[in-house]
mmCIF file of C-alpha atoms and ligand atoms in Angstrom:
data_model
loop_
_atom_site.group_PDB
_atom_site.id
_atom_site.type_symbol
_atom_site.label_atom_id
_atom_site.label_comp_id
_atom_site.label_asym_id
_atom_site.label_seq_id
_atom_site.Cartn_x
_atom_site.Cartn_y
_atom_site.Cartn_z
ATOM 1 C CA UNK A 1 -9.475 19.784 7.562
ATOM 2 C CA UNK A 2 -9.277 21.140 3.932
ATOM 3 C CA UNK A 3 -8.365 19.957 0.468
ATOM 4 C CA UNK A 4 -5.443 22.318 0.638
ATOM 5 C CA UNK A 5 -4.000 20.628 3.749
ATOM 6 C CA UNK A 6 -4.615 17.118 2.158
ATOM 7 C CA UNK A 7 -2.755 18.249 -0.990
ATOM 8 C CA UNK A 8 0.159 19.727 1.166
ATOM 9 C CA UNK A 9 0.511 16.511 3.103
ATOM 10 C CA UNK A 10 0.411 14.382 -0.120
ATOM 11 C CA UNK A 11 3.081 16.693 -1.612
ATOM 12 C CA UNK A 12 5.189 16.319 1.479
ATOM 13 C CA UNK A 13 5.057 12.485 1.365
ATOM 14 C CA UNK A 14 5.670 12.321 -2.372
ATOM 15 C CA UNK A 15 8.512 14.837 -1.989
ATOM 16 C CA UNK A 16 10.090 12.778 0.861
ATOM 17 C CA UNK A 17 9.352 9.268 -0.439
ATOM 18 C CA UNK A 18 8.382 9.183 -4.194
ATOM 19 C CA UNK A 19 11.219 10.872 -6.089
ATOM 20 C CA UNK A 20 10.353 12.492 -9.307
ATOM 21 C CA UNK A 21 10.585 10.056 -12.110
ATOM 22 C CA UNK A 22 10.980 10.918 -15.958
ATOM 23 C CA UNK A 23 8.836 8.159 -17.288
ATOM 24 C CA UNK A 24 5.917 8.611 -14.758
ATOM 25 C CA UNK A 25 6.096 12.464 -15.071
ATOM 26 C CA UNK A 26 5.923 12.154 -18.841
ATOM 27 C CA UNK A 27 3.022 9.794 -18.641
ATOM 28 C CA UNK A 28 1.021 12.337 -16.682
ATOM 29 C CA UNK A 29 2.059 15.077 -19.016
ATOM 30 C CA UNK A 30 1.214 13.237 -22.170
ATOM 31 C CA UNK A 31 -2.201 12.254 -20.625
ATOM 32 C CA UNK A 32 -2.971 15.956 -19.693
ATOM 33 C CA UNK A 33 -1.854 17.082 -23.265
ATOM 34 C CA UNK A 34 -4.173 14.477 -24.798
ATOM 35 C CA UNK A 35 -6.963 15.632 -22.641
ATOM 36 C CA UNK A 36 -7.492 12.359 -20.541
ATOM 37 C CA UNK A 37 -9.356 12.854 -17.286
ATOM 38 C CA UNK A 38 -7.036 13.277 -14.300
ATOM 39 C CA UNK A 39 -8.382 10.272 -12.621
ATOM 40 C CA UNK A 40 -5.182 8.311 -12.281
ATOM 41 C CA UNK A 41 -3.953 7.253 -8.863
ATOM 42 C CA UNK A 42 -1.792 9.827 -7.001
ATOM 43 C CA UNK A 43 2.095 9.211 -6.934
ATOM 44 C CA UNK A 44 1.958 7.952 -3.362
ATOM 45 C CA UNK A 45 -0.950 5.739 -4.199
ATOM 46 C CA UNK A 46 0.903 4.438 -7.295
ATOM 47 C CA UNK A 47 3.824 3.613 -5.043
ATOM 48 C CA UNK A 48 1.532 1.752 -2.664
ATOM 49 C CA UNK A 49 0.397 -0.450 -5.469
ATOM 50 C CA UNK A 50 3.982 -1.094 -6.483
ATOM 51 C CA UNK A 51 4.736 -2.023 -2.875
ATOM 52 C CA UNK A 52 1.732 -4.374 -2.604
ATOM 53 C CA UNK A 53 2.944 -6.137 -5.759
ATOM 54 C CA UNK A 54 6.494 -6.429 -4.331
ATOM 55 C CA UNK A 55 5.315 -7.619 -0.920
ATOM 56 C CA UNK A 56 3.212 -10.261 -2.794
ATOM 57 C CA UNK A 57 6.202 -11.187 -5.207
ATOM 58 C CA UNK A 58 3.820 -10.797 -7.976
ATOM 59 C CA UNK A 59 4.757 -12.432 -11.269
ATOM 60 C CA UNK A 60 1.400 -11.920 -12.997
ATOM 61 C CA UNK A 61 -0.714 -8.791 -12.536
ATOM 62 C CA UNK A 62 -4.165 -7.983 -14.036
ATOM 63 C CA UNK A 63 -5.360 -4.421 -14.180
ATOM 64 C CA UNK A 64 -8.798 -3.356 -15.058
ATOM 65 C CA UNK A 65 -8.801 0.345 -16.242
ATOM 66 C CA UNK A 66 -5.615 1.569 -17.840
ATOM 67 C CA UNK A 67 -6.216 5.222 -18.730
ATOM 68 C CA UNK A 68 -2.725 6.534 -19.768
ATOM 69 C CA UNK A 69 -0.881 3.762 -18.065
ATOM 70 C CA UNK A 70 0.210 5.587 -14.888
ATOM 71 C CA UNK A 71 -0.735 2.874 -12.394
ATOM 72 C CA UNK A 72 0.278 0.287 -14.935
ATOM 73 C CA UNK A 73 3.901 1.596 -14.861
ATOM 74 C CA UNK A 74 3.960 1.625 -11.149
ATOM 75 C CA UNK A 75 2.645 -2.038 -10.999
ATOM 76 C CA UNK A 76 4.780 -3.427 -13.892
ATOM 77 C CA UNK A 77 7.969 -1.993 -12.236
ATOM 78 C CA UNK A 78 7.479 -4.412 -9.373
ATOM 79 C CA UNK A 79 7.497 -7.415 -11.847
ATOM 80 C CA UNK A 80 10.514 -9.589 -12.618
ATOM 81 C CA UNK A 81 11.881 -9.351 -16.249
ATOM 82 C CA UNK A 82 9.822 -12.515 -17.109
ATOM 83 C CA UNK A 83 6.668 -11.165 -15.399
ATOM 84 C CA UNK A 84 3.390 -10.327 -17.057
ATOM 85 C CA UNK A 85 0.854 -7.476 -16.642
ATOM 86 C CA UNK A 86 -2.362 -7.453 -18.709
ATOM 87 C CA UNK A 87 -4.283 -4.168 -18.459
ATOM 88 C CA UNK A 88 -7.858 -3.870 -19.843
ATOM 89 C CA UNK A 89 -9.175 -0.529 -21.308
ATOM 90 C CA UNK A 90 -12.246 0.161 -23.376
ATOM 91 C CA UNK A 91 -11.116 3.357 -24.787
ATOM 92 C CA UNK A 92 -8.852 2.687 -27.890
ATOM 93 C CA UNK A 93 -7.223 6.169 -27.829
ATOM 94 C CA UNK A 94 -6.322 5.903 -24.161
ATOM 95 C CA UNK A 95 -4.971 2.432 -24.682
ATOM 96 C CA UNK A 96 -2.785 3.689 -27.609
ATOM 97 C CA UNK A 97 -1.418 6.531 -25.442
ATOM 98 C CA UNK A 98 -0.853 4.035 -22.583
ATOM 99 C CA UNK A 99 1.167 1.686 -24.863
ATOM 100 C CA UNK A 100 3.361 4.597 -25.982
ATOM 101 C CA UNK A 101 3.987 5.618 -22.278
ATOM 102 C CA UNK A 102 4.699 2.004 -21.332
ATOM 103 C CA UNK A 103 7.124 1.738 -24.231
ATOM 104 C CA UNK A 104 8.902 4.902 -23.120
ATOM 105 C CA UNK A 105 9.191 3.528 -19.542
ATOM 106 C CA UNK A 106 10.890 0.384 -20.984
ATOM 107 C CA UNK A 107 8.060 -2.010 -19.892
ATOM 108 C CA UNK A 108 6.544 -3.179 -23.299
ATOM 109 C CA UNK A 109 8.048 -6.533 -22.862
ATOM 110 C CA UNK A 110 5.951 -7.302 -19.609
ATOM 111 C CA UNK A 111 2.865 -5.266 -20.222
ATOM 112 C CA UNK A 112 -0.022 -5.844 -22.752
ATOM 113 C CA UNK A 113 -2.904 -3.414 -23.083
ATOM 114 C CA UNK A 114 -6.051 -5.118 -24.203
ATOM 115 C CA UNK A 115 -8.696 -2.947 -25.811
ATOM 116 C CA UNK A 116 -12.445 -3.744 -25.226
ATOM 117 C CA UNK A 117 -14.993 -3.715 -22.487
ATOM 118 C CA UNK A 118 -13.434 -5.327 -19.542
ATOM 119 C CA UNK A 119 -16.164 -7.876 -18.907
ATOM 120 C CA UNK A 120 -15.711 -9.202 -22.542
ATOM 121 C CA UNK A 121 -11.848 -9.047 -22.193
ATOM 122 C CA UNK A 122 -12.028 -10.986 -18.854
ATOM 123 C CA UNK A 123 -14.406 -13.653 -20.366
ATOM 124 C CA UNK A 124 -11.843 -14.093 -23.259
ATOM 125 C CA UNK A 125 -8.974 -14.542 -20.778
ATOM 126 C CA UNK A 126 -11.115 -17.183 -18.834
ATOM 127 C CA UNK A 127 -12.081 -18.970 -22.055
ATOM 128 C CA UNK A 128 -8.334 -19.069 -23.116
ATOM 129 C CA UNK A 129 -7.521 -20.684 -19.634
ATOM 130 C CA UNK A 130 -5.100 -17.934 -18.860
ATOM 131 C CA UNK A 131 -2.791 -18.708 -16.008
ATOM 132 C CA UNK A 132 -4.107 -17.187 -12.776
ATOM 133 C CA UNK A 133 -2.845 -13.721 -11.652
ATOM 134 C CA UNK A 134 -1.086 -13.021 -8.300
ATOM 135 C CA UNK A 135 -2.532 -9.488 -8.107
ATOM 136 C CA UNK A 136 -5.623 -7.815 -9.550
ATOM 137 C CA UNK A 137 -6.174 -4.202 -9.434
ATOM 138 C CA UNK A 138 -9.824 -3.097 -10.226
ATOM 139 C CA UNK A 139 -9.997 0.582 -11.323
ATOM 140 C CA UNK A 140 -12.603 1.058 -14.035
ATOM 141 C CA UNK A 141 -16.361 1.818 -14.157
ATOM 142 C CA UNK A 142 -17.446 1.154 -10.613
ATOM 143 C CA UNK A 143 -20.905 -0.097 -11.549
ATOM 144 C CA UNK A 144 -19.311 -3.188 -12.968
ATOM 145 C CA UNK A 145 -17.320 -4.029 -9.958
ATOM 146 C CA UNK A 146 -19.432 -6.972 -9.011
ATOM 147 C CA UNK A 147 -18.789 -8.510 -12.400
ATOM 148 C CA UNK A 148 -15.150 -7.646 -12.237
ATOM 149 C CA UNK A 149 -14.927 -9.401 -8.926
ATOM 150 C CA UNK A 150 -16.720 -12.515 -10.018
ATOM 151 C CA UNK A 151 -14.724 -12.873 -13.285
ATOM 152 C CA UNK A 152 -11.388 -11.959 -11.572
ATOM 153 C CA UNK A 153 -12.046 -14.793 -9.141
ATOM 154 C CA UNK A 154 -11.965 -17.225 -12.107
ATOM 155 C CA UNK A 155 -8.520 -15.848 -12.820
ATOM 156 C CA UNK A 156 -7.293 -16.115 -9.343
ATOM 157 C CA UNK A 157 -5.695 -18.809 -7.114
ATOM 158 C CA UNK A 158 -5.293 -19.111 -3.292
ATOM 159 C CA UNK A 159 -3.171 -16.206 -2.238
ATOM 160 C CA UNK A 160 -4.184 -13.795 -5.092
ATOM 161 C CA UNK A 161 -4.545 -10.259 -3.827
ATOM 162 C CA UNK A 162 -7.498 -8.184 -5.309
ATOM 163 C CA UNK A 163 -7.415 -4.427 -4.792
ATOM 164 C CA UNK A 164 -10.535 -2.361 -5.392
ATOM 165 C CA UNK A 165 -9.952 1.466 -5.933
ATOM 166 C CA UNK A 166 -12.279 4.287 -5.283
ATOM 167 C CA UNK A 167 -14.654 2.485 -2.916
ATOM 168 C CA UNK A 168 -15.798 5.362 -0.831
ATOM 169 C CA UNK A 169 -17.699 7.408 -3.508
ATOM 170 C CA UNK A 170 -17.278 10.616 -1.282
ATOM 171 C CA UNK A 171 -19.179 8.770 1.530
ATOM 172 C CA UNK A 172 -22.057 7.750 -0.524
ATOM 173 C CA UNK A 173 -21.077 4.095 -0.171
ATOM 174 C CA UNK A 174 -22.505 4.071 3.392
ATOM 175 C CA UNK A 175 -25.922 5.290 2.175
ATOM 176 C CA UNK A 176 -28.255 2.330 1.301
ATOM 177 C CA UNK A 177 -30.705 4.921 -0.097
ATOM 178 C CA UNK A 178 -28.292 6.077 -2.802
ATOM 179 C CA UNK A 179 -29.161 4.464 -6.129
ATOM 180 C CA UNK A 180 -26.278 5.944 -8.339
ATOM 181 C CA UNK A 181 -24.959 3.046 -10.398
ATOM 182 C CA UNK A 182 -21.351 3.560 -9.138
ATOM 183 C CA UNK A 183 -22.493 3.429 -5.518
ATOM 184 C CA UNK A 184 -24.784 0.411 -6.088
ATOM 185 C CA UNK A 185 -21.881 -1.252 -7.850
ATOM 186 C CA UNK A 186 -19.407 -0.703 -4.986
ATOM 187 C CA UNK A 187 -22.106 -1.702 -2.364
ATOM 188 C CA UNK A 188 -22.723 -5.014 -4.307
ATOM 189 C CA UNK A 189 -19.001 -5.532 -4.572
ATOM 190 C CA UNK A 190 -18.687 -5.264 -0.713
ATOM 191 C CA UNK A 191 -21.747 -7.639 -0.341
ATOM 192 C CA UNK A 192 -20.051 -10.343 -2.574
ATOM 193 C CA UNK A 193 -16.849 -9.875 -0.723
ATOM 194 C CA UNK A 194 -18.439 -10.225 2.666
ATOM 195 C CA UNK A 195 -20.545 -13.178 1.820
ATOM 196 C CA UNK A 196 -17.704 -15.252 0.196
ATOM 197 C CA UNK A 197 -15.938 -17.430 2.698
ATOM 198 C CA UNK A 198 -12.968 -17.816 0.329
ATOM 199 C CA UNK A 199 -12.412 -14.054 0.560
ATOM 200 C CA UNK A 200 -10.735 -12.024 3.359
ATOM 201 C CA UNK A 201 -11.151 -8.250 2.861
ATOM 202 C CA UNK A 202 -10.671 -4.931 4.546
ATOM 203 C CA UNK A 203 -11.304 -1.425 3.256
ATOM 204 C CA UNK A 204 -9.642 1.818 4.071
ATOM 205 C CA UNK A 205 -10.905 5.377 3.536
ATOM 206 C CA UNK A 206 -8.236 7.948 2.675
ATOM 207 C CA UNK A 207 -7.818 11.765 2.046
ATOM 208 C CA UNK A 208 -5.223 13.281 -0.102
ATOM 209 C CA UNK A 209 -4.670 15.003 -3.487
ATOM 210 C CA UNK A 210 -7.517 12.966 -4.875
ATOM 211 C CA UNK A 211 -9.906 14.068 -2.249
ATOM 212 C CA UNK A 212 -11.893 11.776 0.098
ATOM 213 C CA UNK A 213 -11.485 8.273 -1.278
ATOM 214 C CA UNK A 214 -10.376 4.640 -0.237
ATOM 215 C CA UNK A 215 -9.583 1.196 -1.428
ATOM 216 C CA UNK A 216 -10.231 -2.411 -0.484
ATOM 217 C CA UNK A 217 -7.707 -5.164 -0.219
ATOM 218 C CA UNK A 218 -8.773 -8.867 -0.537
ATOM 219 C CA UNK A 219 -6.871 -12.110 -0.207
ATOM 220 C CA UNK A 220 -8.337 -15.192 -1.938
ATOM 221 C CA UNK A 221 -8.025 -18.397 0.137
ATOM 222 C CA UNK A 222 -8.331 -21.915 -0.992
HETATM 223 N N1 SAM B 1 -5.763 2.897 -13.319
HETATM 224 C C1 SAM B 1 -5.646 4.152 -13.934
HETATM 225 C C2 SAM B 1 -4.470 4.921 -13.162
HETATM 226 O O1 SAM B 1 -4.617 5.107 -11.964
HETATM 227 O O2 SAM B 1 -3.567 5.465 -13.936
HETATM 228 C C3 SAM B 1 -6.929 4.981 -13.861
HETATM 229 C C4 SAM B 1 -8.006 4.139 -14.545
HETATM 230 S S1 SAM B 1 -9.340 5.271 -14.660
HETATM 231 C C5 SAM B 1 -10.034 5.558 -12.923
HETATM 232 C C6 SAM B 1 -10.621 4.243 -15.265
HETATM 233 C C7 SAM B 1 -10.396 3.745 -16.719
HETATM 234 O O3 SAM B 1 -11.308 2.635 -16.948
HETATM 235 C C8 SAM B 1 -10.677 4.710 -17.795
HETATM 236 O O4 SAM B 1 -9.458 4.800 -18.671
HETATM 237 C C9 SAM B 1 -11.846 4.178 -18.557
HETATM 238 O O5 SAM B 1 -11.715 4.387 -19.964
HETATM 239 C C10 SAM B 1 -11.774 2.664 -18.396
HETATM 240 N N2 SAM B 1 -13.074 1.958 -18.434
HETATM 241 C C11 SAM B 1 -14.258 2.526 -18.051
HETATM 242 N N3 SAM B 1 -15.284 1.506 -18.308
HETATM 243 C C12 SAM B 1 -14.581 0.576 -18.820
HETATM 244 C C13 SAM B 1 -14.968 -0.793 -19.270
HETATM 245 N N4 SAM B 1 -16.283 -1.061 -19.213
HETATM 246 N N5 SAM B 1 -14.139 -1.590 -19.717
HETATM 247 C C14 SAM B 1 -12.778 -1.227 -19.712
HETATM 248 N N6 SAM B 1 -12.265 -0.034 -19.298
HETATM 249 C C15 SAM B 1 -13.235 0.792 -18.843
#
């Protein structure tokens, strides 16, 4: 099995099931032109996020890690016209570009991009007694995943779905001797998930255009 084969299968799936889309294509193009890292979700993964939000009938979505707004647009398109998506991003230039992409996609009415370190932004949302979210997508610096989980739980209710991206770390997640901050963060994230009786979680490893990766899905219970 090779990266080339994984790319070919992802292209086949996207060609068959994820039609080319002007707003999403323009988001990737503008992100590339602005020199953003190509660490957005792949098209078929973006569609999976969109489907999760639709399955959940999400009206309120929280995203941690906006980049150029690619996954934001996928998620926001699942919302009703009076829905809300708050996306947290530490890089002001990325956030500005994301806002422009979201505007071009016709989603400015439902999406707010908040600039700042996500831990501080989450604390502000909690202090403001923000209404709980139906779906949370965690996709920022992985070393902060434990903090993102604990803070997100304060913005959740029974039934909230929490998705954690990039949880495989090229297999390093299974190595307890690995002390890279991202790996430690993801391992602590899983420890918190596994130890909390309010949380039901699974994780799936994937291959595709983004290499060897994976995601976790959690449902919060009462
Ligand atoms: N979700 C995006 C997508 O699929 O299109 C990709 C997000 S990218 C993997 C991670 C983003 O998190 C980057 O834009 C990065 O600037 C942002 N980030 C990293 N550390 C952060 C922090 N402490 N607080 C908020 N955002 C952060």
